[in-house]
mmCIF file of C-alpha atoms and ligand atoms in Angstrom:
data_model
loop_
_atom_site.group_PDB
_atom_site.id
_atom_site.type_symbol
_atom_site.label_atom_id
_atom_site.label_comp_id
_atom_site.label_asym_id
_atom_site.label_seq_id
_atom_site.Cartn_x
_atom_site.Cartn_y
_atom_site.Cartn_z
ATOM 1 C CA MET Y 1 -0.154 -0.033 -0.044
ATOM 2 C CA CYS Y 2 1.487 3.457 -0.855
ATOM 3 C CA ARG Y 3 1.891 6.035 1.961
ATOM 4 C CA SER Y 4 -0.438 8.752 2.543
ATOM 5 C CA ARG Y 5 0.421 12.124 0.774
ATOM 6 C CA PHE Y 6 0.340 13.455 4.365
ATOM 7 C CA GLU Y 7 3.124 10.910 5.297
ATOM 8 C CA ALA Y 8 5.163 12.122 2.246
ATOM 9 C CA GLU Y 9 5.046 15.470 3.246
ATOM 10 C CA LEU Y 10 5.819 14.758 6.587
ATOM 11 C CA PHE Y 11 8.892 13.077 5.536
ATOM 12 C CA GLY Y 12 10.250 16.642 4.134
ATOM 13 C CA TYR Y 13 8.575 16.190 0.572
ATOM 14 C CA LYS Y 14 6.894 19.580 0.805
ATOM 15 C CA ASP Y 15 6.439 20.869 -2.611
ATOM 16 C CA LEU Y 16 4.955 17.684 -3.410
ATOM 17 C CA THR Y 17 3.140 17.658 -6.717
ATOM 18 C CA CYS Y 18 0.741 15.247 -7.930
ATOM 19 C CA GLY Y 19 2.789 13.521 -10.732
ATOM 20 C CA ASP Y 20 5.760 13.130 -7.989
ATOM 21 C CA PHE Y 21 3.449 11.852 -5.592
ATOM 22 C CA LEU Y 22 1.814 9.102 -7.996
ATOM 23 C CA GLN Y 23 5.320 8.134 -9.477
ATOM 24 C CA LEU Y 24 6.090 7.648 -5.473
ATOM 25 C CA CYS Y 25 3.007 5.017 -5.126
ATOM 26 C CA GLY Y 26 3.819 3.561 -8.553
ATOM 27 C CA SER Y 27 7.755 2.592 -8.602
ATOM 28 C CA MET Y 28 7.284 -0.748 -6.614
ATOM 29 C CA SER Y 29 7.937 -4.568 -7.316
ATOM 30 C CA VAL Y 30 8.881 -7.757 -5.713
ATOM 31 C CA GLU Y 31 11.587 -9.602 -7.071
ATOM 32 C CA VAL Y 32 11.186 -13.236 -6.085
ATOM 33 C CA GLU Y 33 14.397 -15.335 -7.219
ATOM 34 C CA ARG Y 34 16.500 -18.438 -6.559
ATOM 35 C CA LYS Y 35 19.996 -18.347 -6.982
ATOM 36 C CA PHE Y 36 21.840 -21.474 -8.289
ATOM 37 C CA VAL Y 37 25.348 -22.912 -8.265
ATOM 38 C CA CYS Y 38 26.113 -22.153 -12.451
ATOM 39 C CA ASN Y 39 28.611 -24.973 -13.651
ATOM 40 C CA ALA Y 40 30.358 -26.127 -16.966
ATOM 41 C CA ASP Y 41 26.818 -27.596 -18.219
ATOM 42 C CA THR Y 42 24.704 -25.085 -17.339
ATOM 43 C CA LEU Y 43 25.003 -23.344 -20.681
ATOM 44 C CA LYS Y 44 24.581 -27.088 -22.361
ATOM 45 C CA THR Y 45 21.213 -27.287 -20.144
ATOM 46 C CA LEU Y 46 19.857 -24.151 -21.312
ATOM 47 C CA GLU Y 47 20.489 -24.886 -24.995
ATOM 48 C CA LYS Y 48 18.641 -28.321 -24.196
ATOM 49 C CA ILE Y 49 15.832 -26.942 -23.243
ATOM 50 C CA GLY Y 50 15.567 -24.341 -25.939
ATOM 51 C CA ALA Y 51 16.350 -21.246 -23.933
ATOM 52 C CA VAL Y 52 17.053 -18.118 -25.896
ATOM 53 C CA CYS Y 53 19.650 -15.584 -24.808
ATOM 54 C CA LEU Y 54 18.288 -11.964 -24.800
ATOM 55 C CA CYS Y 55 21.668 -10.189 -23.885
ATOM 56 C CA GLN Y 56 24.783 -10.114 -22.596
ATOM 57 C CA ARG Y 57 25.869 -6.707 -21.015
ATOM 58 C CA GLN Y 58 28.317 -5.662 -18.112
ATOM 59 C CA PHE Y 59 27.440 -3.402 -15.174
ATOM 60 C CA CYS Y 60 29.248 -1.955 -12.477
ATOM 61 C CA ASP Y 61 27.352 -1.880 -8.837
ATOM 62 C CA GLN Y 62 27.975 0.142 -5.999
ATOM 63 C CA TYR Y 63 26.677 -0.359 -2.278
ATOM 64 C CA PHE Y 64 25.856 2.336 -0.004
ATOM 65 C CA ASP Y 65 25.530 2.434 4.069
ATOM 66 C CA THR Y 66 26.415 4.424 6.714
ATOM 67 C CA PRO Y 67 29.812 3.342 8.650
ATOM 68 C CA LYS Y 68 28.167 1.461 11.124
ATOM 69 C CA PHE Y 69 26.499 -0.757 8.530
ATOM 70 C CA GLU Y 70 22.694 0.783 9.732
ATOM 71 C CA LEU Y 71 20.877 -0.293 6.156
ATOM 72 C CA THR Y 72 22.619 -3.739 5.635
ATOM 73 C CA LEU Y 73 21.578 -4.713 9.413
ATOM 74 C CA ARG Y 74 17.838 -3.799 8.611
ATOM 75 C CA ASP Y 75 18.413 -5.994 5.448
ATOM 76 C CA LEU Y 76 18.222 -2.967 3.547
ATOM 77 C CA TRP Y 77 20.363 -2.707 0.137
ATOM 78 C CA LEU Y 78 21.146 0.899 -1.337
ATOM 79 C CA ARG Y 79 22.698 0.182 -4.805
ATOM 80 C CA LYS Y 80 23.434 2.604 -7.622
ATOM 81 C CA ARG Y 81 23.935 0.592 -11.040
ATOM 82 C CA LYS Y 82 24.034 2.131 -14.411
ATOM 83 C CA GLU Y 83 23.371 6.047 -13.021
ATOM 84 C CA CYS Y 84 20.014 4.511 -11.413
ATOM 85 C CA TRP Y 85 19.341 4.259 -7.674
ATOM 86 C CA GLU Y 86 17.390 1.269 -6.113
ATOM 87 C CA LEU Y 87 16.729 -0.070 -2.531
ATOM 88 C CA LYS Y 88 15.859 -3.689 -1.950
ATOM 89 C CA CYS Y 89 14.023 -4.074 1.352
ATOM 90 C CA PRO Y 90 12.716 -7.243 2.697
ATOM 91 C CA THR Y 91 8.956 -8.281 2.167
ATOM 92 C CA ALA Y 92 6.729 -10.073 4.295
ATOM 93 C CA VAL Y 93 6.802 -13.545 3.308
ATOM 94 C CA ASN Y 94 3.407 -14.387 4.675
ATOM 95 C CA GLY Y 95 1.449 -12.907 1.759
ATOM 96 C CA THR Y 96 1.783 -16.500 0.089
ATOM 97 C CA LYS Y 97 -0.282 -19.601 0.679
ATOM 98 C CA GLU Y 98 2.010 -22.555 0.756
ATOM 99 C CA THR Y 99 -0.421 -25.552 0.696
ATOM 100 C CA SER Y 100 2.147 -28.412 0.915
ATOM 101 C CA GLY Y 101 5.387 -28.972 2.502
ATOM 102 C CA GLU Y 102 7.249 -29.476 -0.603
ATOM 103 C CA GLN Y 103 5.821 -26.037 -1.613
ATOM 104 C CA SER Y 104 6.888 -24.338 1.699
ATOM 105 C CA LYS Y 105 10.885 -25.914 0.834
ATOM 106 C CA ALA Y 106 10.819 -24.557 -2.607
ATOM 107 C CA ALA Y 107 10.180 -21.245 -1.253
ATOM 108 C CA ALA Y 108 12.436 -21.184 1.365
ATOM 109 C CA LEU Y 109 15.477 -21.548 -1.656
ATOM 110 C CA CYS Y 110 13.761 -18.185 -2.988
ATOM 111 C CA SER Y 111 14.324 -14.651 -1.798
ATOM 112 C CA ARG Y 112 11.692 -11.951 -2.072
ATOM 113 C CA TYR Y 113 12.737 -8.294 -2.002
ATOM 114 C CA LYS Y 114 10.591 -5.268 -2.939
ATOM 115 C CA GLU Y 115 12.810 -2.986 -5.414
ATOM 116 C CA ILE Y 116 12.192 0.507 -5.052
ATOM 117 C CA THR Y 117 13.534 2.273 -8.093
ATOM 118 C CA ASN Y 118 12.175 6.140 -7.539
ATOM 119 C CA LEU Y 119 14.866 8.405 -6.037
ATOM 120 C CA PRO Y 120 12.059 10.365 -3.720
ATOM 121 C CA GLU Y 121 10.992 7.244 -2.369
ATOM 122 C CA ILE Y 122 14.358 5.473 -1.781
ATOM 123 C CA GLN Y 123 15.122 8.676 0.136
ATOM 124 C CA LEU Y 124 12.054 9.139 2.148
ATOM 125 C CA ARG Y 125 12.782 5.438 2.944
ATOM 126 C CA VAL Y 126 16.164 5.985 3.860
ATOM 127 C CA LYS Y 127 15.502 8.675 6.049
ATOM 128 C CA GLU Y 128 13.002 7.020 7.794
ATOM 129 C CA VAL Y 129 15.150 4.095 8.592
ATOM 130 C CA LEU Y 130 18.249 6.660 9.624
ATOM 131 C CA LYS Y 131 16.118 9.425 11.250
ATOM 132 C CA ASP Y 132 18.282 8.944 14.393
ATOM 133 C CA VAL Y 133 21.505 9.621 12.462
ATOM 134 C CA CYS Y 134 20.458 12.421 9.842
ATOM 135 C CA ASP Y 135 19.975 16.044 10.052
ATOM 136 C CA ASP Y 136 16.484 16.913 9.536
ATOM 137 C CA ARG Y 137 17.073 20.301 8.326
ATOM 138 C CA GLU Y 138 19.574 19.084 5.701
ATOM 139 C CA THR Y 139 17.912 15.845 4.202
ATOM 140 C CA GLU Y 140 14.729 17.814 2.809
ATOM 141 C CA THR Y 141 14.787 16.715 -0.995
ATOM 142 C CA SER Y 142 17.107 16.308 -3.869
ATOM 143 C CA ARG Y 143 15.266 14.924 -6.747
ATOM 144 C CA SER Y 144 18.075 14.656 -9.425
ATOM 145 C CA GLN Y 145 20.089 11.658 -10.191
ATOM 146 C CA GLU Y 146 23.186 13.512 -10.572
ATOM 147 C CA ASP Y 147 22.817 15.567 -7.097
ATOM 148 C CA GLU Y 148 24.032 13.356 -4.872
ATOM 149 C CA SER Y 149 24.599 15.562 -1.743
ATOM 150 C CA TRP Y 150 22.031 13.644 -0.292
ATOM 151 C CA LEU Y 151 24.232 10.400 0.621
ATOM 152 C CA SER Y 152 26.527 12.691 2.930
ATOM 153 C CA LYS Y 153 23.779 14.403 4.683
ATOM 154 C CA MET Y 154 22.382 10.655 5.489
ATOM 155 C CA ASN Y 155 26.000 9.976 6.148
ATOM 156 C CA LEU Y 156 26.180 7.106 3.403
ATOM 157 C CA VAL Y 157 29.175 5.699 2.054
ATOM 158 C CA CYS Y 158 30.242 3.224 -0.566
ATOM 159 C CA PHE Y 159 31.142 0.273 1.006
ATOM 160 C CA ALA Y 160 31.287 -2.188 -2.084
ATOM 161 C CA GLU Y 161 31.942 -1.902 -5.895
ATOM 162 C CA PHE Y 162 32.240 -4.739 -8.687
ATOM 163 C CA THR Y 163 31.471 -5.254 -12.074
ATOM 164 C CA THR Y 164 29.121 -8.092 -13.366
ATOM 165 C CA VAL Y 165 28.906 -9.515 -16.693
ATOM 166 C CA ARG Y 166 25.659 -11.108 -16.896
ATOM 167 C CA ARG Y 167 24.110 -13.130 -19.805
ATOM 168 C CA SER Y 168 20.129 -13.507 -19.497
ATOM 169 C CA PHE Y 169 17.551 -15.959 -21.043
ATOM 170 C CA THR Y 170 13.958 -16.686 -21.302
ATOM 171 C CA VAL Y 171 12.387 -19.836 -22.293
ATOM 172 C CA GLU Y 172 9.197 -19.617 -24.513
ATOM 173 C CA GLU Y 173 7.238 -21.897 -21.878
ATOM 174 C CA GLU Y 174 7.692 -20.060 -18.704
ATOM 175 C CA GLU Y 175 6.431 -16.638 -19.790
ATOM 176 C CA GLY Y 176 7.760 -13.831 -17.331
ATOM 177 C CA VAL Y 177 10.908 -15.831 -16.082
ATOM 178 C CA GLN Y 178 14.343 -14.915 -16.442
ATOM 179 C CA ILE Y 179 17.422 -16.956 -15.800
ATOM 180 C CA ASP Y 180 20.586 -14.829 -15.371
ATOM 181 C CA LEU Y 181 24.182 -16.003 -15.032
ATOM 182 C CA ASP Y 182 26.551 -13.762 -13.300
ATOM 183 C CA GLN Y 183 30.109 -13.574 -13.375
ATOM 184 C CA ALA Y 184 31.412 -10.914 -10.715
ATOM 185 C CA ASP Y 185 34.837 -9.267 -11.241
ATOM 186 C CA PHE Y 186 35.840 -10.744 -7.739
ATOM 187 C CA GLY Y 187 35.914 -14.512 -9.423
ATOM 188 C CA TYR Y 188 32.641 -15.404 -8.395
ATOM 189 C CA SER Y 189 29.282 -16.784 -10.607
ATOM 190 C CA VAL Y 190 26.418 -17.384 -9.653
ATOM 191 C CA GLY Y 191 22.650 -18.034 -11.498
ATOM 192 C CA GLU Y 192 19.790 -16.865 -10.923
ATOM 193 C CA ILE Y 193 15.962 -17.685 -12.222
ATOM 194 C CA GLU Y 194 14.006 -14.470 -11.591
ATOM 195 C CA VAL Y 195 10.676 -13.291 -11.504
ATOM 196 C CA LEU Y 196 9.511 -9.808 -11.092
ATOM 197 C CA VAL Y 197 5.938 -9.228 -9.681
ATOM 198 C CA PRO Y 198 4.382 -5.971 -9.448
ATOM 199 C CA GLU Y 199 3.193 -4.997 -5.926
ATOM 200 C CA GLY Y 200 0.034 -6.915 -4.890
ATOM 201 C CA GLY Y 201 0.819 -9.661 -8.096
ATOM 202 C CA ASP Y 202 0.890 -12.899 -7.375
ATOM 203 C CA VAL Y 203 3.920 -14.107 -5.767
ATOM 204 C CA GLN Y 204 2.743 -17.831 -5.368
ATOM 205 C CA SER Y 205 2.328 -18.356 -9.322
ATOM 206 C CA ALA Y 206 5.890 -16.690 -9.206
ATOM 207 C CA LEU Y 207 7.325 -19.322 -6.773
ATOM 208 C CA GLU Y 208 5.488 -22.054 -8.916
ATOM 209 C CA LYS Y 209 7.313 -20.414 -12.008
ATOM 210 C CA ILE Y 210 10.549 -20.947 -10.674
ATOM 211 C CA GLU Y 211 10.230 -24.266 -9.366
ATOM 212 C CA ARG Y 212 9.500 -25.644 -12.697
ATOM 213 C CA MET Y 213 12.288 -23.810 -14.149
ATOM 214 C CA ALA Y 214 14.438 -25.654 -11.661
ATOM 215 C CA GLY Y 215 13.222 -28.675 -12.631
ATOM 216 C CA MET Y 216 13.486 -28.016 -16.199
ATOM 217 C CA LEU Y 217 17.446 -26.640 -15.548
ATOM 218 C CA GLY Y 218 17.611 -29.819 -12.980
ATOM 219 C CA LEU Y 219 18.606 -28.154 -9.761
ATOM 220 C CA THR Y 220 18.529 -30.747 -7.221
ATOM 221 C CA GLY Y 221 20.005 -28.920 -4.356
ATOM 222 C CA ASP Y 222 18.065 -28.034 -1.147
ATOM 223 C CA GLN Y 223 20.801 -25.346 0.135
ATOM 224 C CA ARG Y 224 20.498 -21.557 -0.700
ATOM 225 C CA VAL Y 225 22.817 -20.626 -2.891
ATOM 226 C CA GLU Y 226 24.994 -17.523 -1.923
ATOM 227 C CA GLY Y 227 24.673 -14.293 -3.861
ATOM 228 C CA LYS Y 228 27.333 -11.932 -5.373
ATOM 229 C CA MET Y 229 27.010 -9.684 -2.465
ATOM 230 C CA ASN Y 230 27.517 -12.474 0.331
ATOM 231 C CA VAL Y 231 30.612 -13.627 -1.079
ATOM 232 C CA TYR Y 232 31.823 -10.009 -1.383
ATOM 233 C CA LEU Y 233 31.358 -9.369 2.296
ATOM 234 C CA LYS Y 234 32.396 -12.476 3.168
ATOM 235 C CA ARG Y 235 35.566 -11.679 1.377
ATOM 236 C CA ASN Y 236 35.936 -7.812 2.515
ATOM 237 C CA TYR Y 237 34.068 -6.858 5.466
ATOM 238 C CA PRO Y 238 34.145 -10.950 7.709
ATOM 239 C CA GLU Y 239 32.823 -9.140 10.693
ATOM 240 C CA HIS Y 240 30.001 -7.310 9.275
ATOM 241 C CA TYR Y 241 29.262 -10.329 7.783
ATOM 242 C CA ALA Y 242 29.326 -12.846 10.524
ATOM 243 C CA LYS Y 243 26.831 -9.737 12.114
ATOM 244 C CA LEU Y 244 24.410 -10.228 9.186
ATOM 245 C CA LEU Y 245 24.494 -14.123 9.688
ATOM 246 C CA SER Y 246 24.296 -13.811 13.660
ATOM 247 C CA GLU Y 247 21.011 -11.354 13.101
ATOM 248 C CA HIS Y 248 19.575 -13.940 10.295
ATOM 249 C CA VAL Y 249 19.786 -10.960 7.807
ATOM 250 C CA LEU Y 250 21.906 -13.323 5.361
HETATM 251 C C1 LIG D 301 22.828 -9.283 -0.455
HETATM 252 C C2 LIG D 301 21.491 -9.239 -0.487
HETATM 253 C C3 LIG D 301 20.824 -8.136 -1.425
HETATM 254 C C4 LIG D 301 21.590 -7.632 -2.338
HETATM 255 C C5 LIG D 301 22.171 -8.418 -3.717
HETATM 256 O O1 LIG D 301 20.763 -8.740 -4.198
HETATM 257 P P1 LIG D 301 21.310 -9.939 -5.118
HETATM 258 O O2 LIG D 301 19.730 -10.314 -5.860
HETATM 259 O O3 LIG D 301 22.031 -10.816 -4.790
HETATM 260 O O4 LIG D 301 22.192 -8.878 -6.717
HETATM 261 P P2 LIG D 301 21.672 -9.051 -8.108
HETATM 262 O O5 LIG D 301 23.125 -8.672 -8.796
HETATM 263 O O6 LIG D 301 21.562 -10.548 -8.742
HETATM 264 O O7 LIG D 301 20.477 -7.881 -8.540
HETATM 265 P P3 LIG D 301 19.688 -8.060 -9.552
HETATM 266 O O8 LIG D 301 20.242 -7.734 -10.976
HETATM 267 O O9 LIG D 301 18.647 -9.596 -9.602
HETATM 268 O O10 LIG D 301 18.613 -7.388 -9.187
HETATM 269 S S1 LIG D 301 19.421 -7.853 -1.894
HETATM 270 C C6 LIG D 301 19.402 -8.919 -0.411
HETATM 271 N N1 LIG D 301 20.285 -9.255 0.228
HETATM 272 C C7 LIG D 301 20.337 -10.359 1.044
HETATM 273 C C8 LIG D 301 20.300 -11.860 0.283
HETATM 274 C C9 LIG D 301 19.742 -13.137 1.246
HETATM 275 N N2 LIG D 301 19.024 -12.842 2.048
HETATM 276 N N3 LIG D 301 19.625 -14.198 0.542
HETATM 277 C C10 LIG D 301 20.032 -14.323 -0.601
HETATM 278 C C11 LIG D 301 20.250 -15.800 -1.409
HETATM 279 N N4 LIG D 301 20.458 -13.627 -1.384
HETATM 280 C C12 LIG D 301 20.619 -12.364 -0.899
#
């Protein structure tokens, strides 16, 4: 549900136009994904099941947090990719009805995060979380992607930066499912089966699509596979990584 105009103004958007407000409300979707170990056979399997390669691209991700990691300790992941800002936030798991033990096992292998891509909405969320550390007078607004003064005002610094080469595939039978094979420049590769669900959309059906696709790819493991950021943190910030594990964020 989107926040009220009153609430938005409370967080510093005093001159919010109607268009801005509608944009704030319409910038969220839920990413449901399952990571998998990507090996020499993955490409052969993709070919065998008739997957079509959509594109190969390269992007650099920069992740931001306060020096005390106040965002990531709350499972909030602020990132800049190709000049665009994204905030990934945890989403309540209880919105889906998993009717069997098998279904909940499959769901446990998937992560679901709300993705916010609208910069004013991102700033509102971050400001809300960091309200104890932000100076209210200084963090009113900055709507332009180029103006990065809000970062220092909210005490945010870049703590991770890496480049990924991504190959993306689709399979005709499973509409809306994307398979990404990622190779990060710090020497880690991972695959992802991903479905983007508009906010309020059918997460259960996304989980079922992912489960079917995992079957097509012959994935048998019942353990969650680590993402790029998990591995990056383990290698570069072992203490913070341990804390994220102990607080059950990772
Ligand atoms: C660490 C983390 C997040 C940041 C990285 O998200 P991820 O989806 O792994 O990155 P990427 O590059 O594949 O993004 P995409 O292009 O798909 O948008 S978001 C959530 N976490 C925590 C987390 C977790 N708890 N469990 C697992 C398996 N992965 C990540």
